[in-house]
Tab-separated table of C-alpha atoms and ligand atoms in Angstrom:
chain	number	residue	atom	x	y	z
A	159	UNK	CA	3.522	41.801	21.203
A	160	UNK	CA	6.236	39.449	19.938
A	161	UNK	CA	7.305	38.036	23.285
A	162	UNK	CA	4.402	35.615	23.882
A	163	UNK	CA	4.795	34.187	20.362
A	164	UNK	CA	8.495	33.482	20.904
A	165	UNK	CA	7.812	31.807	24.227
A	166	UNK	CA	5.181	29.578	22.642
A	167	UNK	CA	7.628	28.506	19.902
A	168	UNK	CA	10.241	27.541	22.505
A	169	UNK	CA	7.714	25.457	24.400
A	170	UNK	CA	6.661	23.571	21.236
A	171	UNK	CA	10.269	22.602	20.514
A	172	UNK	CA	11.214	21.733	24.065
A	173	UNK	CA	8.120	19.877	25.235
A	174	UNK	CA	8.246	16.548	23.271
A	175	UNK	CA	11.755	15.512	24.322
A	176	UNK	CA	11.165	16.490	27.929
A	177	UNK	CA	7.780	14.821	28.079
A	178	UNK	CA	8.855	11.599	26.393
A	179	UNK	CA	12.222	10.984	28.033
A	180	UNK	CA	11.470	12.478	31.426
A	181	UNK	CA	15.172	13.238	31.473
A	182	UNK	CA	16.007	9.560	30.861
A	183	UNK	CA	18.133	9.197	27.660
A	184	UNK	CA	17.056	5.550	27.262
A	185	UNK	CA	13.548	6.853	26.551
A	186	UNK	CA	14.697	8.980	23.617
A	187	UNK	CA	12.476	7.896	20.669
A	188	UNK	CA	15.430	8.320	18.293
A	189	UNK	CA	17.057	5.260	19.910
A	190	UNK	CA	14.574	2.978	18.161
A	191	UNK	CA	14.658	4.660	14.738
A	192	UNK	CA	16.412	2.518	12.101
A	193	UNK	CA	17.568	4.423	9.016
A	194	UNK	CA	19.518	1.741	7.137
A	195	UNK	CA	19.039	-0.070	4.866
A	196	UNK	CA	16.863	2.241	2.801
A	197	UNK	CA	14.365	0.180	0.753
A	198	UNK	CA	14.900	0.396	-3.010
A	199	UNK	CA	12.365	2.502	-4.852
A	200	UNK	CA	9.951	0.473	-7.012
A	201	UNK	CA	7.665	2.290	-9.408
A	202	UNK	CA	4.110	0.913	-9.450
A	203	UNK	CA	2.295	2.218	-12.526
A	204	UNK	CA	-1.440	1.526	-12.533
A	205	UNK	CA	-1.521	-0.407	-15.781
A	206	UNK	CA	1.899	-2.045	-15.870
A	207	UNK	CA	4.132	-4.369	-13.875
A	208	UNK	CA	6.226	-2.995	-10.996
A	209	UNK	CA	9.508	-1.566	-12.219
A	210	UNK	CA	11.599	-4.384	-10.715
A	211	UNK	CA	9.469	-7.219	-12.119
A	212	UNK	CA	10.412	-9.644	-14.881
A	213	UNK	CA	7.585	-9.459	-17.409
A	214	UNK	CA	6.776	-12.960	-18.653
A	215	UNK	CA	3.971	-11.915	-20.991
A	216	UNK	CA	3.269	-8.376	-22.094
A	217	UNK	CA	0.444	-9.150	-24.512
A	218	UNK	CA	2.599	-9.506	-27.606
A	219	UNK	CA	4.513	-12.780	-27.797
A	220	UNK	CA	5.601	-15.913	-25.952
A	221	UNK	CA	9.324	-15.236	-26.272
A	222	UNK	CA	9.821	-15.824	-22.520
A	223	UNK	CA	8.313	-19.315	-22.855
A	224	UNK	CA	9.027	-22.627	-24.532
A	225	UNK	CA	7.137	-25.854	-25.111
A	226	UNK	CA	7.497	-28.482	-22.406
A	227	UNK	CA	9.407	-30.633	-24.882
A	228	UNK	CA	11.539	-27.690	-26.022
A	229	UNK	CA	11.086	-25.407	-29.024
A	230	UNK	CA	8.716	-22.490	-29.409
A	231	UNK	CA	5.702	-22.315	-27.093
A	232	UNK	CA	2.825	-23.724	-29.189
A	233	UNK	CA	-0.064	-21.770	-27.634
A	234	UNK	CA	-2.062	-19.094	-29.483
A	235	UNK	CA	-1.439	-15.371	-28.959
A	236	UNK	CA	-4.258	-12.926	-29.809
A	237	UNK	CA	-5.793	-9.729	-28.445
A	238	UNK	CA	-3.205	-9.236	-25.728
A	239	UNK	CA	-3.602	-12.742	-24.289
A	240	UNK	CA	-2.552	-16.297	-25.060
A	241	UNK	CA	-4.649	-19.431	-25.012
A	242	UNK	CA	-3.990	-23.116	-24.475
A	243	UNK	CA	-4.030	-25.106	-27.705
A	244	UNK	CA	-5.496	-28.407	-26.487
A	245	UNK	CA	-3.242	-31.351	-27.170
A	246	UNK	CA	-0.141	-29.201	-27.724
A	247	UNK	CA	1.145	-29.879	-24.161
A	248	UNK	CA	2.198	-27.353	-21.547
A	249	UNK	CA	4.589	-24.436	-21.712
A	250	UNK	CA	7.264	-23.279	-19.313
A	251	UNK	CA	9.363	-20.193	-18.772
A	252	UNK	CA	12.859	-20.196	-20.205
A	253	UNK	CA	14.068	-18.700	-16.939
A	254	UNK	CA	14.278	-20.613	-13.698
A	255	UNK	CA	12.978	-19.270	-10.424
A	256	UNK	CA	13.135	-20.080	-6.714
A	257	UNK	CA	11.438	-17.681	-4.259
A	258	UNK	CA	9.074	-15.381	-6.139
A	259	UNK	CA	6.101	-13.084	-6.124
A	260	UNK	CA	4.011	-13.949	-9.180
A	261	UNK	CA	1.058	-12.175	-10.786
A	262	UNK	CA	-1.031	-14.098	-13.327
A	263	UNK	CA	-4.365	-13.250	-14.938
A	264	UNK	CA	-6.448	-16.059	-16.421
A	265	UNK	CA	-9.827	-16.689	-17.994
A	266	UNK	CA	-11.773	-19.894	-18.517
A	267	UNK	CA	-13.975	-20.409	-21.603
A	268	UNK	CA	-17.411	-18.779	-21.672
A	269	UNK	CA	-18.934	-21.913	-23.194
A	270	UNK	CA	-19.369	-24.500	-20.441
A	271	UNK	CA	-22.036	-26.777	-21.864
A	272	UNK	CA	-20.975	-30.407	-21.719
A	273	UNK	CA	-18.051	-29.692	-19.399
A	274	UNK	CA	-18.315	-30.310	-15.656
A	275	UNK	CA	-15.999	-30.773	-12.681
A	276	UNK	CA	-12.364	-31.118	-13.631
A	277	UNK	CA	-13.194	-30.918	-17.343
A	278	UNK	CA	-14.380	-27.293	-17.123
A	279	UNK	CA	-11.688	-24.699	-17.731
A	280	UNK	CA	-8.860	-26.760	-16.289
A	281	UNK	CA	-5.274	-25.571	-16.465
A	282	UNK	CA	-2.724	-24.985	-13.731
A	283	UNK	CA	0.242	-22.945	-12.643
A	284	UNK	CA	3.076	-25.202	-11.563
A	285	UNK	CA	5.663	-23.498	-9.355
A	286	UNK	CA	9.108	-24.899	-10.064
A	287	UNK	CA	7.381	-27.241	-12.576
A	288	UNK	CA	6.269	-29.523	-9.733
A	289	UNK	CA	3.727	-27.848	-7.468
A	290	UNK	CA	0.305	-27.046	-8.955
A	291	UNK	CA	-1.873	-24.091	-8.061
A	292	UNK	CA	-5.092	-25.169	-9.741
A	293	UNK	CA	-6.729	-23.114	-12.471
A	294	UNK	CA	-10.333	-24.214	-12.978
A	295	UNK	CA	-13.770	-22.792	-13.650
A	296	UNK	CA	-15.091	-23.153	-10.098
A	297	UNK	CA	-18.081	-20.866	-10.589
A	298	UNK	CA	-21.089	-23.044	-9.765
A	299	UNK	CA	-19.106	-26.123	-10.775
A	300	UNK	CA	-18.773	-28.676	-7.952
A	301	UNK	CA	-15.693	-30.867	-7.796
A	302	UNK	CA	-13.506	-32.210	-4.988
A	303	UNK	CA	-12.547	-29.225	-2.807
A	304	UNK	CA	-8.828	-29.888	-2.943
A	305	UNK	CA	-9.038	-29.795	-6.732
A	306	UNK	CA	-11.088	-26.616	-7.246
A	307	UNK	CA	-9.718	-23.251	-8.366
A	308	UNK	CA	-7.033	-21.865	-6.023
A	309	UNK	CA	-6.427	-25.240	-4.414
A	310	UNK	CA	-2.935	-26.581	-4.109
A	311	UNK	CA	-3.973	-29.583	-6.104
A	312	UNK	CA	-4.794	-32.593	-3.903
A	313	UNK	CA	-3.091	-30.889	-0.930
A	314	UNK	CA	-4.793	-27.724	0.247
A	315	UNK	CA	-8.399	-26.507	-0.076
A	316	UNK	CA	-8.716	-22.735	-0.674
A	317	UNK	CA	-10.042	-20.739	2.303
A	318	UNK	CA	-12.950	-19.470	0.175
A	319	UNK	CA	-14.196	-19.730	-3.396
A	320	UNK	CA	-13.473	-16.297	-4.919
A	321	UNK	CA	-14.196	-17.410	-8.491
A	322	UNK	CA	-15.677	-15.140	-11.136
A	323	UNK	CA	-18.013	-16.366	-13.847
A	324	UNK	CA	-16.650	-18.189	-16.893
A	325	UNK	CA	-15.336	-15.776	-19.528
A	326	UNK	CA	-14.312	-13.171	-16.929
A	327	UNK	CA	-10.680	-12.353	-16.268
A	328	UNK	CA	-9.408	-13.428	-12.856
A	329	UNK	CA	-6.116	-12.898	-11.055
A	330	UNK	CA	-3.771	-14.812	-8.820
A	331	UNK	CA	-1.171	-13.021	-6.733
A	332	UNK	CA	1.220	-15.563	-5.347
A	333	UNK	CA	4.110	-15.571	-2.891
A	334	UNK	CA	6.149	-18.722	-3.316
A	335	UNK	CA	8.901	-19.930	-1.011
A	336	UNK	CA	10.861	-22.734	-2.601
A	337	UNK	CA	11.699	-25.861	-0.616
A	338	UNK	CA	15.270	-26.154	0.664
A	339	UNK	CA	17.332	-29.322	0.508
A	340	UNK	CA	20.591	-30.271	2.182
A	341	UNK	CA	23.722	-31.249	0.261
A	342	UNK	CA	22.736	-34.846	0.842
A	343	UNK	CA	19.271	-34.227	-0.614
A	344	UNK	CA	17.274	-34.213	2.614
A	345	UNK	CA	14.439	-31.758	3.076
A	346	UNK	CA	15.578	-28.757	5.131
A	347	UNK	CA	12.374	-26.723	4.770
A	348	UNK	CA	9.212	-27.423	2.775
A	349	UNK	CA	7.705	-25.152	0.115
A	350	UNK	CA	5.225	-22.527	1.301
A	351	UNK	CA	2.649	-20.569	-0.662
A	352	UNK	CA	0.382	-17.596	-0.115
A	353	UNK	CA	-2.259	-16.862	-2.763
A	354	UNK	CA	-4.757	-14.062	-3.319
A	355	UNK	CA	-7.543	-14.938	-5.784
A	356	UNK	CA	-9.105	-11.794	-7.215
A	357	UNK	CA	-7.654	-9.947	-4.226
A	358	UNK	CA	-9.019	-12.410	-1.638
A	359	UNK	CA	-6.740	-14.523	0.560
A	360	UNK	CA	-7.199	-18.182	-0.364
A	361	UNK	CA	-3.916	-19.805	0.691
A	362	UNK	CA	-2.325	-18.386	3.844
A	363	UNK	CA	1.319	-19.440	4.078
A	364	UNK	CA	0.296	-22.992	3.206
A	365	UNK	CA	2.971	-25.640	3.724
A	366	UNK	CA	3.258	-28.172	0.898
A	367	UNK	CA	3.793	-31.864	1.574
A	368	UNK	CA	5.677	-32.432	-1.665
A	369	UNK	CA	5.233	-32.278	-5.423
A	370	UNK	CA	1.758	-32.526	-6.913
A	371	UNK	CA	0.512	-36.059	-7.454
A	372	UNK	CA	-2.662	-37.103	-9.269
A	373	UNK	CA	-2.607	-40.465	-7.491
A	374	UNK	CA	-1.141	-41.168	-4.071
A	375	UNK	CA	0.590	-39.127	-1.424
A	376	UNK	CA	2.954	-36.251	-2.240
A	377	UNK	CA	6.628	-36.380	-1.350
A	378	UNK	CA	9.755	-34.343	-1.968
A	379	UNK	CA	12.727	-35.052	-4.198
A	380	UNK	CA	15.624	-32.582	-4.151
A	381	UNK	CA	15.796	-30.003	-6.930
A	382	UNK	CA	17.010	-26.498	-7.636
A	383	UNK	CA	15.386	-23.404	-9.101
A	384	UNK	CA	13.085	-24.316	-11.984
A	385	UNK	CA	10.714	-22.817	-14.573
A	386	UNK	CA	7.112	-21.800	-14.047
A	387	UNK	CA	4.966	-24.247	-16.005
A	388	UNK	CA	1.425	-23.783	-17.352
A	389	UNK	CA	-0.705	-26.880	-17.891
A	390	UNK	CA	-2.543	-27.987	-21.020
A	391	UNK	CA	-5.533	-29.898	-19.651
A	392	UNK	CA	-7.523	-29.824	-22.912
A	393	UNK	CA	-9.363	-26.600	-21.990
A	394	UNK	CA	-8.978	-23.347	-23.910
A	395	UNK	CA	-7.904	-21.332	-20.868
A	396	UNK	CA	-6.355	-17.927	-21.603
A	397	UNK	CA	-3.648	-15.994	-19.781
A	398	UNK	CA	-2.430	-12.410	-19.811
A	399	UNK	CA	-0.389	-9.884	-17.810
A	400	UNK	CA	2.106	-12.253	-16.190
A	401	UNK	CA	4.991	-10.861	-14.178
A	402	UNK	CA	7.298	-12.129	-11.501
A	403	UNK	CA	9.545	-10.574	-8.838
A	404	UNK	CA	12.413	-12.623	-7.502
A	405	UNK	CA	12.565	-12.467	-3.725
B	8	MG	MG1	-5.040	-28.361	-13.462
């Protein structure tokens, strides 16, 4: 009774190697297995930042931020979020960053009456203080395409408009590759950005032509790692749940 079972077990063990290599060691599947390095373990809790992220706002205070002219960040913290105080100027992280993955949640004001185009829910996330990913209420709010939400301002139109209605929380997930400069200050490689807006791809490894300009063509000037800057554009835009992973 036992003999057939044993024979079957031997066949199961022996068959894959024989079948796949045909006796040729170069066809051994183990030759293309790479076991090192072993990726670090990152915990990904459902309602918190990944375990290796730097949390830039956890709902409580703006201690990771400062005003653009120095001193405490002058924006208002309430209910687990913070909101632009119009006229108080922008805020920036105390830490400097180069290549990053960045998660930011934002919300434009529910009240839109009297505000159109660039005046409706305008703020912005400036990578390295110089390169703006536009924050705007682009829900049924026409403006120039390279200035709408998820545009790289005046440089790159988003692939689609994934905007939610005013007053709803939205998210950007960003992969930012900083520009590289030579010792002499020449551009070695331009900045690149990938952005998901509410989970939808809107910038696909977009190459930037230089720092954001309101007027005229963009160009590069050499710089190092720099803070993340949030714009005060006179709209009461709110932010929450901001974290960054250095790449
Ligand atoms: Mg803006």
